[in-house]
Every structure is written in structure tokens, then in C-alpha cells.
Coordinates of C-alpha atoms and ligand atoms in Angstrom, one line a residue:
M1 CA 2.1 -36.0 65.9
E2 CA 2.7 -36.1 62.0
L3 CA 0.5 -34.2 60.0
D4 CA 0.3 -35.3 56.0
Y5 CA 1.8 -32.2 54.6
E6 CA 1.8 -33.8 51.5
S7 CA -1.2 -34.7 49.6
K8 CA -3.5 -31.8 47.9
R9 CA -6.2 -33.1 50.6
P10 CA -7.7 -31.4 52.9
L11 CA -5.3 -31.5 56.0
Y12 CA -6.7 -32.9 59.3
I13 CA -5.1 -30.3 62.0
P14 CA -5.2 -31.1 66.8
Y15 CA -4.9 -27.3 67.6
A16 CA -7.1 -24.8 67.5
G17 CA -6.9 -21.2 68.4
P18 CA -3.6 -18.6 69.0
I19 CA -1.0 -21.4 69.3
L20 CA -2.6 -22.7 65.4
L21 CA -0.8 -18.9 64.1
E22 CA 2.8 -19.9 65.7
F23 CA 3.4 -23.0 63.5
P24 CA 5.3 -21.6 60.7
L25 CA 4.2 -24.7 58.6
L26 CA 0.7 -24.3 59.4
N27 CA 0.4 -20.6 60.0
K28 CA -1.9 -18.9 57.2
G29 CA -2.0 -15.6 58.9
S30 CA -5.0 -13.5 56.9
A31 CA -5.3 -16.2 54.4
F32 CA -8.0 -18.3 57.3
S33 CA -11.0 -18.5 55.4
R34 CA -14.0 -18.0 57.6
E35 CA -14.7 -21.6 58.1
E36 CA -11.7 -21.9 59.3
R37 CA -11.7 -19.1 61.4
N38 CA -14.4 -20.9 63.1
E39 CA -13.7 -24.0 63.3
F40 CA -10.1 -23.4 64.8
N41 CA -11.3 -20.5 67.2
L42 CA -9.5 -18.1 65.5
N43 CA -12.5 -15.3 64.9
G44 CA -10.9 -12.1 67.0
L45 CA -7.1 -13.1 66.6
L46 CA -6.8 -11.8 62.8
P47 CA -8.4 -8.8 60.9
E48 CA -11.4 -8.9 59.3
T49 CA -10.8 -9.4 55.7
V50 CA -10.0 -12.8 54.4
E51 CA -7.1 -12.2 52.0
T52 CA -5.4 -14.8 49.5
I53 CA -1.7 -15.7 49.2
E54 CA -1.3 -13.4 46.1
E55 CA -2.4 -10.3 48.4
Q56 CA -0.3 -11.3 51.6
A57 CA 2.7 -11.9 48.9
E58 CA 2.2 -8.3 47.8
R59 CA 2.0 -6.8 51.3
A60 CA 5.1 -8.4 52.2
W61 CA 6.8 -7.3 48.8
Q62 CA 5.6 -3.9 49.3
Q63 CA 7.3 -3.4 53.0
Y64 CA 10.4 -5.5 51.6
Q65 CA 11.2 -3.2 49.0
E66 CA 11.0 -0.2 52.3
F67 CA 14.6 -1.8 53.5
K68 CA 17.5 -0.6 52.5
N69 CA 20.1 -2.7 53.8
N70 CA 20.4 -5.9 52.3
I71 CA 21.2 -7.6 55.3
D72 CA 17.9 -6.2 56.7
K73 CA 15.8 -7.7 54.0
H74 CA 17.1 -10.6 54.8
V75 CA 16.4 -10.6 58.1
F76 CA 12.6 -9.6 57.0
L77 CA 12.5 -12.5 54.8
R78 CA 13.5 -14.8 57.8
N79 CA 10.8 -13.8 59.9
I80 CA 8.3 -14.5 56.8
Q81 CA 10.0 -17.5 57.3
D82 CA 9.7 -18.7 60.6
T83 CA 6.0 -16.9 61.0
N84 CA 4.3 -18.4 57.5
E85 CA 7.0 -20.5 55.5
T86 CA 4.1 -21.3 52.8
L87 CA 3.7 -17.1 52.1
F88 CA 7.7 -17.0 52.6
Y89 CA 8.1 -19.7 49.6
R90 CA 5.5 -17.7 47.9
V91 CA 7.4 -14.6 47.8
L92 CA 10.9 -16.5 46.6
A93 CA 8.7 -17.8 43.9
D94 CA 7.2 -14.2 42.8
H95 CA 10.8 -12.7 43.0
L96 CA 13.5 -15.4 42.8
Q97 CA 15.9 -13.9 41.1
E98 CA 16.0 -10.3 43.1
V99 CA 16.0 -12.2 46.5
M100 CA 18.5 -15.1 46.1
P101 CA 21.5 -13.1 46.8
I102 CA 19.6 -12.3 49.8
I103 CA 18.7 -15.0 51.1
Y104 CA 21.8 -16.9 49.8
T105 CA 25.5 -15.6 48.7
P106 CA 26.6 -13.1 49.1
T107 CA 24.0 -12.2 52.0
V108 CA 24.1 -15.0 53.5
G109 CA 27.5 -14.6 54.6
T110 CA 26.7 -11.7 56.7
A111 CA 23.9 -12.9 58.6
C112 CA 26.4 -15.5 59.3
E113 CA 28.7 -13.3 60.9
Q114 CA 26.4 -11.6 62.1
F115 CA 24.0 -14.5 63.9
S116 CA 24.1 -13.7 67.6
D117 CA 23.4 -10.1 66.5
I118 CA 20.2 -10.3 64.7
Y119 CA 18.7 -13.7 65.9
R120 CA 15.2 -13.2 66.4
R121 CA 13.8 -17.5 66.5
A122 CA 15.0 -20.5 66.3
R123 CA 15.1 -22.8 63.6
G124 CA 16.7 -25.9 62.8
V125 CA 18.8 -28.5 65.8
F126 CA 21.8 -27.2 67.4
I127 CA 24.1 -30.2 69.1
S128 CA 26.4 -28.7 71.1
Y129 CA 28.9 -30.8 72.5
P130 CA 28.4 -30.2 75.9
N131 CA 25.3 -31.9 75.2
R132 CA 26.7 -35.1 73.3
E133 CA 24.9 -37.4 75.7
H134 CA 21.2 -36.3 74.5
I135 CA 22.0 -36.3 70.5
E136 CA 18.8 -38.4 70.3
D137 CA 16.4 -36.5 72.2
M138 CA 17.4 -33.6 70.1
L139 CA 17.0 -35.0 67.2
Q140 CA 13.4 -36.5 68.4
N141 CA 12.9 -32.2 69.5
A142 CA 13.3 -31.3 66.0
T143 CA 10.0 -29.4 65.0
K144 CA 10.1 -31.5 61.4
Q145 CA 9.3 -35.6 61.7
N146 CA 9.3 -36.6 58.2
V147 CA 12.7 -35.6 57.5
K148 CA 13.9 -36.2 54.1
V149 CA 16.9 -33.9 54.0
I150 CA 19.5 -32.8 56.0
V151 CA 21.8 -30.0 55.7
V152 CA 24.7 -29.8 58.3
T153 CA 27.6 -27.8 59.0
D154 CA 30.2 -27.3 62.3
G155 CA 30.9 -23.7 61.3
E156 CA 34.3 -24.3 60.6
R157 CA 34.3 -23.0 56.9
I158 CA 31.8 -20.6 56.4
L159 CA 31.9 -19.7 52.6
G160 CA 35.5 -17.9 52.2
L161 CA 34.8 -16.5 55.5
G162 CA 36.1 -19.0 57.6
D163 CA 35.2 -19.9 61.4
L164 CA 32.0 -18.5 62.2
G165 CA 31.1 -21.0 65.1
I166 CA 27.2 -21.3 65.5
G167 CA 26.8 -18.6 63.1
G168 CA 27.1 -21.0 60.7
M169 CA 23.8 -22.0 61.1
G170 CA 22.8 -19.3 58.6
I171 CA 24.3 -21.8 55.5
P172 CA 22.2 -24.9 55.8
I173 CA 18.9 -22.6 56.9
G174 CA 19.7 -20.9 53.2
K175 CA 20.5 -24.0 51.5
L176 CA 17.5 -25.7 52.8
S177 CA 15.3 -22.8 51.5
L178 CA 17.2 -23.2 48.1
Y179 CA 15.5 -27.0 48.0
T180 CA 12.4 -25.7 48.9
A181 CA 12.2 -22.5 46.1
C182 CA 14.5 -24.5 43.6
G183 CA 14.0 -27.9 44.0
G184 CA 10.5 -28.7 45.1
I185 CA 11.4 -30.2 48.2
S186 CA 8.5 -29.4 50.6
P187 CA 9.6 -27.3 53.7
A188 CA 8.0 -30.0 55.9
Y189 CA 11.1 -32.5 55.0
T190 CA 13.7 -30.2 55.1
L191 CA 16.1 -29.8 58.9
P192 CA 19.5 -27.0 59.2
I193 CA 21.7 -28.6 62.2
V194 CA 24.8 -27.2 63.4
L195 CA 27.5 -28.8 65.3
D196 CA 28.6 -27.0 68.2
V197 CA 32.4 -28.2 68.6
G198 CA 33.5 -24.3 70.0
T199 CA 34.8 -21.8 67.9
N200 CA 38.7 -20.8 67.3
N201 CA 37.3 -17.1 66.2
Q202 CA 38.5 -15.2 69.2
Q203 CA 36.2 -12.2 68.2
L204 CA 33.4 -14.6 69.1
L205 CA 35.1 -15.8 72.1
N206 CA 34.9 -12.4 73.3
D207 CA 31.5 -11.0 72.5
P208 CA 29.0 -11.4 75.3
L209 CA 26.2 -12.0 72.7
Y210 CA 27.8 -15.1 71.1
M211 CA 24.8 -17.7 71.7
G212 CA 26.9 -20.8 70.6
W213 CA 29.1 -22.8 73.0
R214 CA 31.9 -20.7 74.3
H215 CA 34.6 -22.8 74.2
P216 CA 37.9 -23.5 71.5
R217 CA 37.4 -26.0 69.0
I218 CA 37.3 -29.9 70.0
G219 CA 40.3 -31.5 69.6
E220 CA 40.6 -34.3 66.3
E221 CA 39.6 -37.7 68.3
E222 CA 36.6 -35.8 70.5
Y223 CA 35.3 -34.2 67.2
N224 CA 35.3 -37.4 65.0
A225 CA 33.6 -39.9 67.8
F226 CA 31.0 -36.6 68.1
V227 CA 30.6 -36.5 64.5
E228 CA 30.1 -40.3 64.6
E229 CA 27.3 -40.3 67.3
F230 CA 25.7 -37.5 65.2
I231 CA 25.8 -39.9 61.8
S232 CA 24.4 -42.9 64.1
A233 CA 21.6 -40.8 65.8
V234 CA 20.8 -39.2 62.3
K235 CA 20.6 -42.9 60.7
R236 CA 18.3 -44.3 63.6
R237 CA 15.9 -41.4 63.0
W238 CA 15.9 -40.9 59.7
P239 CA 17.5 -43.9 57.7
H240 CA 17.0 -42.8 54.8
A241 CA 17.4 -38.6 54.5
L242 CA 19.8 -36.9 52.5
L243 CA 22.6 -35.5 54.4
Q244 CA 24.5 -32.8 53.2
F245 CA 28.2 -31.9 54.6
E246 CA 28.6 -27.9 54.3
D247 CA 31.3 -26.0 55.4
F248 CA 33.5 -28.3 57.2
A249 CA 37.0 -27.2 57.0
Q250 CA 39.5 -28.7 54.1
K251 CA 40.9 -31.0 57.2
N252 CA 37.7 -32.7 58.1
A253 CA 35.7 -32.3 54.5
T254 CA 37.4 -35.3 52.7
P255 CA 38.2 -37.4 55.5
L256 CA 34.1 -37.1 56.4
L257 CA 32.9 -37.7 53.0
E258 CA 35.2 -40.6 52.7
K259 CA 34.3 -42.4 56.0
Y260 CA 30.4 -41.7 55.2
R261 CA 29.5 -42.0 51.3
D262 CA 29.1 -45.8 51.7
K263 CA 27.3 -45.3 55.2
L264 CA 24.3 -43.2 54.1
C265 CA 22.9 -41.4 51.5
C266 CA 25.4 -38.4 51.8
F267 CA 27.4 -36.1 49.8
N268 CA 29.4 -33.0 50.3
D269 CA 28.1 -29.8 48.5
D270 CA 31.5 -28.0 48.6
I271 CA 33.4 -30.8 47.1
Q272 CA 30.9 -32.5 45.1
G273 CA 27.9 -30.0 44.6
T274 CA 30.7 -26.9 43.8
A275 CA 32.6 -29.9 41.2
A276 CA 29.3 -30.7 39.7
V277 CA 28.2 -27.6 38.7
A278 CA 32.0 -26.4 37.3
V279 CA 31.8 -29.6 35.1
G280 CA 28.5 -28.4 34.1
T281 CA 29.2 -25.1 33.2
L282 CA 32.7 -26.3 31.6
I283 CA 31.4 -28.5 28.8
A284 CA 28.6 -25.9 28.1
A285 CA 31.6 -23.4 28.2
S286 CA 33.9 -25.7 26.1
R287 CA 31.2 -26.3 23.6
A288 CA 30.8 -22.7 23.0
A289 CA 34.8 -22.3 22.6
G290 CA 34.4 -25.2 19.8
S291 CA 36.2 -27.5 21.7
P292 CA 35.7 -30.8 24.5
L293 CA 36.0 -30.6 27.9
S294 CA 39.3 -32.9 26.7
E295 CA 41.0 -30.8 25.1
Q296 CA 41.2 -27.7 27.5
T297 CA 44.2 -26.5 29.7
I298 CA 42.8 -26.2 32.9
V299 CA 44.6 -24.1 36.1
F300 CA 43.4 -24.0 39.6
L301 CA 43.9 -21.3 41.8
G302 CA 43.5 -23.2 45.6
A303 CA 44.2 -26.2 46.0
G304 CA 41.5 -27.0 48.9
S305 CA 38.8 -29.8 49.3
A306 CA 36.7 -27.6 46.6
G307 CA 39.3 -27.4 44.4
C308 CA 40.7 -30.6 44.2
G309 CA 36.7 -32.0 43.8
I310 CA 36.0 -30.0 40.8
A311 CA 39.7 -31.2 39.3
E312 CA 39.0 -35.0 39.9
Q313 CA 35.0 -34.4 38.8
I314 CA 36.7 -32.7 35.6
I315 CA 39.4 -35.8 35.2
N316 CA 36.6 -38.2 35.1
E317 CA 34.9 -35.9 32.8
M318 CA 37.6 -35.9 30.4
M319 CA 38.6 -40.0 30.6
S320 CA 34.8 -40.4 29.7
E321 CA 35.6 -38.1 26.3
G322 CA 38.6 -40.5 25.5
L323 CA 41.5 -39.4 27.8
S324 CA 43.3 -42.0 29.8
D325 CA 44.0 -41.0 33.6
A326 CA 47.5 -39.7 33.0
E327 CA 46.5 -37.6 30.1
A328 CA 44.0 -35.9 32.0
R329 CA 46.1 -35.3 34.8
R330 CA 48.7 -33.7 32.7
R331 CA 45.9 -31.2 31.7
V332 CA 44.6 -30.1 34.7
M333 CA 47.3 -27.9 37.1
M334 CA 46.8 -27.2 40.7
V335 CA 48.1 -23.9 42.1
D336 CA 48.4 -23.0 45.7
R337 CA 49.6 -20.0 47.7
Y338 CA 53.2 -21.9 47.5
G339 CA 53.2 -22.0 43.7
L340 CA 52.2 -25.6 41.3
L341 CA 51.8 -28.9 42.9
T342 CA 54.6 -30.9 41.8
D343 CA 55.9 -34.2 43.1
K344 CA 58.8 -32.2 44.2
L345 CA 56.4 -31.0 47.1
T346 CA 56.2 -32.8 49.7
N347 CA 53.8 -32.5 52.8
L348 CA 50.3 -32.8 50.6
L349 CA 47.6 -33.6 51.8
P350 CA 46.0 -37.2 50.2
F351 CA 44.0 -35.6 47.6
Q352 CA 46.5 -33.0 46.6
A353 CA 49.1 -35.3 46.0
R354 CA 46.8 -37.2 43.2
L355 CA 46.7 -34.0 41.7
V356 CA 50.7 -33.3 41.3
Q357 CA 52.2 -32.3 37.9
P358 CA 55.4 -35.0 37.1
S359 CA 58.8 -32.7 37.0
E360 CA 59.8 -33.5 33.6
A361 CA 55.9 -31.8 32.4
I362 CA 57.5 -28.5 33.3
A363 CA 61.3 -28.9 33.2
G364 CA 62.8 -26.3 31.1
W365 CA 59.8 -23.6 32.0
E366 CA 61.9 -20.7 33.5
T367 CA 60.5 -19.4 36.6
G368 CA 61.4 -17.1 39.0
S369 CA 62.5 -18.9 41.8
D370 CA 61.6 -22.1 43.3
S371 CA 58.1 -22.5 43.6
V372 CA 56.3 -22.1 40.2
S373 CA 53.7 -19.1 40.8
L374 CA 50.2 -18.9 39.0
L375 CA 52.1 -16.3 36.4
D376 CA 54.4 -18.6 35.6
V377 CA 51.8 -22.0 35.1
V378 CA 49.9 -19.1 32.5
R379 CA 53.0 -18.4 31.0
H380 CA 54.6 -21.9 30.2
A381 CA 51.3 -24.2 30.1
R382 CA 49.1 -21.5 28.0
P383 CA 45.5 -22.5 29.9
T384 CA 42.3 -22.4 28.2
V385 CA 40.6 -22.5 31.7
L386 CA 41.3 -20.5 34.4
I387 CA 39.4 -21.7 38.1
G388 CA 39.9 -19.5 41.2
V389 CA 38.7 -21.2 44.6
S390 CA 41.4 -19.2 46.6
G391 CA 38.8 -17.5 49.3
Q392 CA 41.6 -14.8 48.7
P393 CA 40.0 -11.5 46.8
G394 CA 42.2 -10.3 43.7
L395 CA 44.4 -13.0 43.3
F396 CA 43.5 -13.2 39.3
T397 CA 45.4 -9.7 38.2
E398 CA 45.9 -7.9 35.1
E399 CA 48.9 -9.5 34.0
I400 CA 47.6 -12.9 34.8
I401 CA 44.9 -12.2 32.6
R402 CA 46.4 -10.4 29.5
E403 CA 49.1 -13.5 29.7
M404 CA 46.6 -16.0 29.3
H405 CA 44.6 -14.1 26.6
R406 CA 47.7 -13.7 24.7
H407 CA 47.1 -17.5 24.0
C408 CA 43.8 -18.1 24.4
P409 CA 41.8 -16.3 22.3
R410 CA 38.3 -17.1 24.3
P411 CA 39.5 -17.8 27.9
I412 CA 36.8 -19.6 30.2
I413 CA 37.7 -17.7 33.5
M414 CA 36.1 -19.1 36.4
P415 CA 36.5 -16.8 40.1
L416 CA 34.2 -18.6 42.4
S417 CA 35.4 -17.9 45.6
N418 CA 32.5 -17.0 47.6
P419 CA 31.0 -14.6 48.8
T420 CA 31.3 -11.2 46.4
S421 CA 34.2 -9.8 48.9
R422 CA 36.5 -12.7 47.9
V423 CA 36.5 -13.1 44.7
E424 CA 39.6 -13.7 42.4
A425 CA 38.5 -10.8 39.9
T426 CA 35.8 -9.1 39.4
P427 CA 33.3 -9.5 35.9
A428 CA 33.7 -6.0 34.8
D429 CA 37.3 -6.6 35.0
L430 CA 37.6 -9.7 33.5
I431 CA 35.7 -8.1 30.1
S432 CA 38.0 -4.8 29.8
W433 CA 41.0 -7.0 30.5
T434 CA 40.0 -9.7 27.6
D435 CA 38.4 -7.1 25.3
G436 CA 35.3 -8.9 25.6
A437 CA 36.6 -12.4 25.1
A438 CA 36.3 -13.7 28.1
L439 CA 33.2 -16.5 29.0
I440 CA 33.0 -15.7 32.6
A441 CA 31.6 -18.0 35.3
T442 CA 31.6 -16.2 39.3
G443 CA 30.6 -18.7 42.4
S444 CA 28.4 -15.5 43.6
P445 CA 26.1 -13.5 42.0
F446 CA 27.1 -10.4 39.9
A447 CA 25.2 -8.1 37.6
P448 CA 25.5 -8.1 33.7
V449 CA 28.6 -5.8 33.0
T450 CA 28.2 -3.4 30.0
W451 CA 31.0 -2.7 28.1
K452 CA 31.9 -0.8 24.8
E453 CA 27.7 -0.2 24.7
K454 CA 27.6 -4.4 24.8
V455 CA 26.3 -6.3 27.9
Y456 CA 27.4 -9.4 28.9
P457 CA 25.4 -11.6 31.2
I458 CA 27.6 -13.3 33.7
A459 CA 26.4 -16.6 34.8
Q460 CA 26.5 -17.5 38.4
C461 CA 28.3 -21.1 38.4
N462 CA 27.2 -21.6 42.2
N463 CA 26.4 -25.4 43.7
A464 CA 22.7 -24.4 43.9
Y465 CA 22.1 -25.3 40.5
I466 CA 22.5 -28.4 41.2
F467 CA 22.1 -29.5 45.1
P468 CA 18.3 -28.7 44.9
G469 CA 17.8 -31.1 41.7
I470 CA 19.9 -34.0 43.3
G471 CA 17.9 -33.8 46.3
L472 CA 14.6 -34.1 44.3
G473 CA 16.2 -36.8 42.3
I474 CA 17.0 -38.6 45.6
I475 CA 13.6 -38.4 46.8
A476 CA 11.8 -39.5 43.6
S477 CA 13.8 -42.3 43.6
G478 CA 14.6 -43.1 46.8
A479 CA 18.1 -43.6 46.3
R480 CA 20.5 -44.9 49.2
R481 CA 23.8 -43.5 48.5
V482 CA 24.8 -40.7 46.0
T483 CA 27.2 -42.3 43.7
D484 CA 30.1 -40.2 41.6
S485 CA 27.6 -41.5 38.1
M486 CA 24.8 -39.4 39.7
L487 CA 26.9 -36.5 40.1
M488 CA 28.3 -36.4 36.5
S489 CA 24.7 -37.1 35.2
A490 CA 23.7 -34.0 37.0
S491 CA 26.7 -31.7 35.4
R492 CA 25.5 -33.2 31.9
A493 CA 22.1 -32.2 32.2
L494 CA 22.9 -28.8 33.5
A495 CA 25.5 -28.6 30.7
D496 CA 22.1 -29.5 28.5
C497 CA 19.9 -26.7 30.4
S498 CA 22.7 -24.1 28.8
P499 CA 21.6 -21.5 26.4
L500 CA 25.1 -21.5 25.2
A501 CA 23.6 -24.7 23.5
T502 CA 21.1 -23.1 21.3
D503 CA 22.7 -19.2 21.2
P504 CA 26.4 -18.5 21.1
T505 CA 25.9 -15.1 23.0
G506 CA 23.6 -16.4 25.5
P507 CA 24.3 -16.9 29.1
V508 CA 26.7 -20.2 30.3
L509 CA 24.0 -20.9 32.4
P510 CA 20.4 -20.8 32.4
E511 CA 18.6 -18.1 34.2
L512 CA 17.6 -18.2 37.7
G513 CA 14.5 -17.7 37.1
D514 CA 14.7 -21.0 34.9
I515 CA 16.1 -22.8 37.8
Q516 CA 12.7 -24.7 38.7
Q517 CA 13.1 -26.6 35.2
V518 CA 16.7 -26.9 35.7
S519 CA 16.4 -28.8 38.7
R520 CA 13.7 -31.3 37.5
Q521 CA 15.3 -32.3 34.8
I522 CA 19.1 -32.8 36.6
A523 CA 16.6 -34.8 39.1
I524 CA 15.1 -37.0 36.2
E525 CA 18.6 -37.9 35.3
V526 CA 20.2 -38.4 38.4
A527 CA 17.1 -40.6 39.7
R528 CA 18.1 -42.3 36.4
A529 CA 21.9 -42.8 37.4
A530 CA 21.0 -44.2 41.0
R531 CA 18.5 -46.9 39.5
L532 CA 21.5 -47.4 37.1
A533 CA 24.4 -47.4 39.4
G534 CA 21.7 -49.9 41.5
V535 CA 21.4 -47.9 44.6
A536 CA 17.4 -47.4 43.9
A537 CA 14.6 -49.9 42.7
E538 CA 14.3 -50.3 39.1
S539 CA 11.0 -48.4 37.8
S540 CA 9.9 -46.9 34.3
E541 CA 11.0 -43.8 33.1
E542 CA 7.6 -42.8 32.9
A543 CA 7.1 -43.3 36.6
L544 CA 10.1 -41.7 37.1
A545 CA 9.0 -38.7 35.9
Q546 CA 6.1 -39.0 37.5
A547 CA 7.7 -39.2 41.1
V548 CA 9.7 -36.1 40.4
E549 CA 6.6 -34.5 39.4
D550 CA 4.4 -35.4 42.8
N551 CA 7.3 -34.7 44.8
F552 CA 7.5 -31.0 43.9
W553 CA 5.6 -28.9 46.3
T554 CA 4.4 -25.9 45.5
P555 CA 3.7 -23.0 48.0
A556 CA -0.1 -22.6 48.0
Y557 CA -2.7 -22.9 51.6
R558 CA -4.2 -26.2 51.8
H559 CA -7.6 -26.7 53.6
Y560 CA -7.7 -27.5 56.9
R561 CA -10.1 -29.8 58.9
R562 CA -9.9 -30.1 62.5
T563 CA -9.2 -33.4 64.2
S564 CA -8.5 -34.4 67.9
I565 CA -5.5 -35.5 68.8
Ligands
OAA1 O1 27.0 -21.3 49.8 C1 27.6 -20.9 48.3 O2 27.3 -20.1 47.8 C2 28.4 -21.8 47.8 C3 29.6 -22.7 48.6 O3 28.6 -23.8 48.7 C4 30.5 -22.3 49.1 O4 30.8 -21.4 49.0 O5 30.9 -22.9 50.4
MG2 MG1 29.7 -24.5 51.1

């Protein structure tokens, strides 16, 4: 039965008695009023006092503070989510800045690693390869009926942690929690999904508690057919839902995106979401450093699908500022573990081959060996921006950073690898090696750095700034596809929200506490871009802004009335 979760009117509910306390979307716990307790046969099932959501949130917060370990805090909050979703989002709303690293990066990484150990209750849909005949049924069985946003992973590249099998489910759950907490998407509309196609993680295969399919990952052909089955089933069940691909391995991420982006409303968060937030951050940081993005020289460490996705989006943005395609590509250099990508290299993936430097661009560079190292590139190309998407900790060494700073008074340095354990350099080191001059944005959260009695806030350049607003914009506009122009408008909207725009000493990105407002602004721009791209219906500016507001869910209890099924 489909319930009208969305409107502010009373909600008519066909269940009564203890079962009503078992639906996380409906449960109010001690906040059921006396009338509701009478009407729904709840008398005696709850302590006498009728509480407000504020009182419940206060108790939850006190309990939360008793936990010393972040993973225990995570388990505690997830437990509230699985018993009373409204209360969960109320606690998040009250303490977003503090709990974001607990429900999301970095603690969510630990939760994925320990998924089968800390497992309590089912959430979302597990679609396993041995059950492939029943995908349709599995989607029918989902606890949510009117799904508008799906986040799906196959668990093969979870953050920088690699193959975690079904442990990857923690990521769609965490991402969707942010869709609601930051982007106001009602939790009744969101569905996390994991595709269980086995795992090549031997530790998991050997672990007697591992809850996924204990089998090596299936081959390419079976995999592609399975994903196709899944996508077709989603399209039949929820033809207009937004589907976010998350944490797929490099070999699948780009091909799946290319294959499906024109067939349904979908995007890849690691490629496109990360690119959109990085470009937004760079536009804002470039403004602060005194020259436009098209005048920066940008070096990437890491040439996977995320790095190349960001690079392409930067090139698009540079071209919109007036550069030719070739000029823009000369300004963006990719370095991977084998060195700078040049046209001499063979065996590159197609999305890497588009980003090689022509040999003549590096003719005359003195390098220690055949391959051109990051240090060589920094020495000769004199970048103004250094971006880390390598998944390897510590690769931005003191020598490299000092060399960069010798040629660039205000270097923009973005070690984006997640979680915290994979960061290319810590903000504290970067500040000290550049004498406080670096403009820094990291992928995982870092506390402000105090150096020589000055406090430096550290921006978190994480796709969490982008995807909730994109989702809200898509729902509000009814967009049928996710176009590049929608992503670019999200980047620009984010840059316009940068505190640096008005305060040269401010952080590059807005405070997390302001993220709901940022998401609204991104949503409006995304909706407008969708309309311009012809993938959403015409509507007035006022109607769009109103639709964004109308779709913004806030965690408050609604009044319940009883109805029969
Ligand atoms: O989840 C995050 O923090 C950002 C992200 O998509 C990733 O690192 O894969
Ligand atoms: Mg990701």
C-alpha cells in the first residue's frame, strides 16, 4: 500500500498495535499523542509521558555522547535510523557538522569494512547474482514504493578502500542519508541498493561472518548482462527515478556511465559529482588567488575515472572561459603511478588517452628516467593547482610541495583521496610547508589547522556538496536526464556560495551547517539547466523555486489517522 508521506495533512495509516512501532518511516516512539495511542492500540506499549521530537532528540544526543569510538557512534545512529527515521534526521539536523563524519566519510568506510560484523537490521535491497531470475520481485519487495532516488554500488571500489563486497552497502545508505539531511529529499523516496556479484577480497571470502555471496566476482560478460537486467528492472518499476552509480571499479564506472546516461536519469557520483564539486571549489579558489580557472596550470596525481572526470570538467569550464580545446588540455596534466601521461604511452584506457600531453610539450624537460615523475612535472610545468585522487597516502611530499610553492605564491592544493587514511598529505603539513600560503581543500573532513597563531579552516571538497542539490533539482524539475550543463551549473552555483567570494580570508567552501541552503541554490540552477537542455518541462522561475521548496522535506512528525486497508 502506498502512503502519502509527503503532504502536511494527517497521514492515514492502515496499521495498528506493536507493528506500527516497527516501521522506521512511521514510528514516532514516545511522541505518539494520547489520541493516537488510543486510536492505534498503542496504550501500554510506551511509557506514560508523551514527548516532543526535541525531547527525544535530546535523549538520543546524550546517549550518543556516551560512545567513545566513532564506529560505535555510527552503529548507534544507524540504529535510530532503522527504528525511527524522522528522529534520526532530526538529530542530524541539530548536529550536522558533528555527525557528518560519523554517518559519512570517514567512519562510513570503517562501517563498510566491518559491515557483516556490525550488522543489525536490513536496509535497502541486496540484489545477488545467484538470485538474478528474481530482480523484478526484489524491487517489488522494497520497503519503499514511490522511489525517486536510488544509489547503487557493486562494492568493488569503496572509497579508497577497494573491494568490500556487500560491505559496500554502507555507502549507498550514507549517501542517501545526506540526500535527506542536506538536500531535503524525503527518506520515503530513497532506496539504497547493492549488486552482489561476489568479491575478490580474500579476507571476506575467508570470513565466516561475511554475509554476501561467497564467490569471486563474476566475469565481464555475466556482469554486463546482470547490470543490464537490473537497469531494465529499475526502469520498469520506477521509470523516472534518479539512479546514482557509486564506487564502481574504474574498469566499469566509465563504460556503465557511457552506456546508460542517455537511457535513464543517472549519473556517476565519483566521476561527475566529484568533478562538479572540484570545479566549483577551483572556480572559487581561483577567484581568491586572483586569476581565472583558465589561467591555472593543473596537475593531477591519479588518472583513474575520478581524476579524469574532474580533468574533463575543468577543460569544459576553461573552454567556457575562452580557451580552445587544445589550449585547455595543455593546462591539465595527469600523473599516475607510471608518471606523466604523454602521447608516447600505450595501453592507456580511452578516457586517459584523451588527456595525454604531446611530446613536444615536455621536450627539454630534464627527468631522471624515461618516465616523468610528479616532482619532474612540478619542477618544469610550475603548476598553480595540485589535485590528489590517487587513493595512496603521503604522495604529496614535502619536497614536491616546497618545489611547487617556489614558483607559485598561493598554491591551490587538493588532496581528495578518501577516507582520511588515504589522504595525499595532511592539511597541517601543507600549511607548514607553504608557510600558510596554500589554499587547501580535502576530500575527507579535517579540523581547522592552527599555525603560527593563525587558524586555517579546511574546506571539504567532497561530492556531498553537490549530489543532494542535484537530486533536489531533478525531483523539483522532473528532469529525465543528467546533462553536463546541469553539472556545470551545479559547480557554478557552489562557487557562488563560497565564503571566499566576499571574504578573502574565509574558507573556500561554505560551512557544512549551511549546506541545506547551498543545496537549494544548486537545485534551482540544476533545474534551470535541465529546462534549458530540454530534459525538463518548461516552467517559470517562480514555479521552479516553489517546487524546490515544496520538495524539501523536514523531519517533523505528522498527525496520524486510522484507515482500513
Ligand atoms: O564518499 C565520499 O566521501 C566521496 C566519494 O564518493 C568517494 O570517495 O568515493
Ligand atoms: Mg564514491
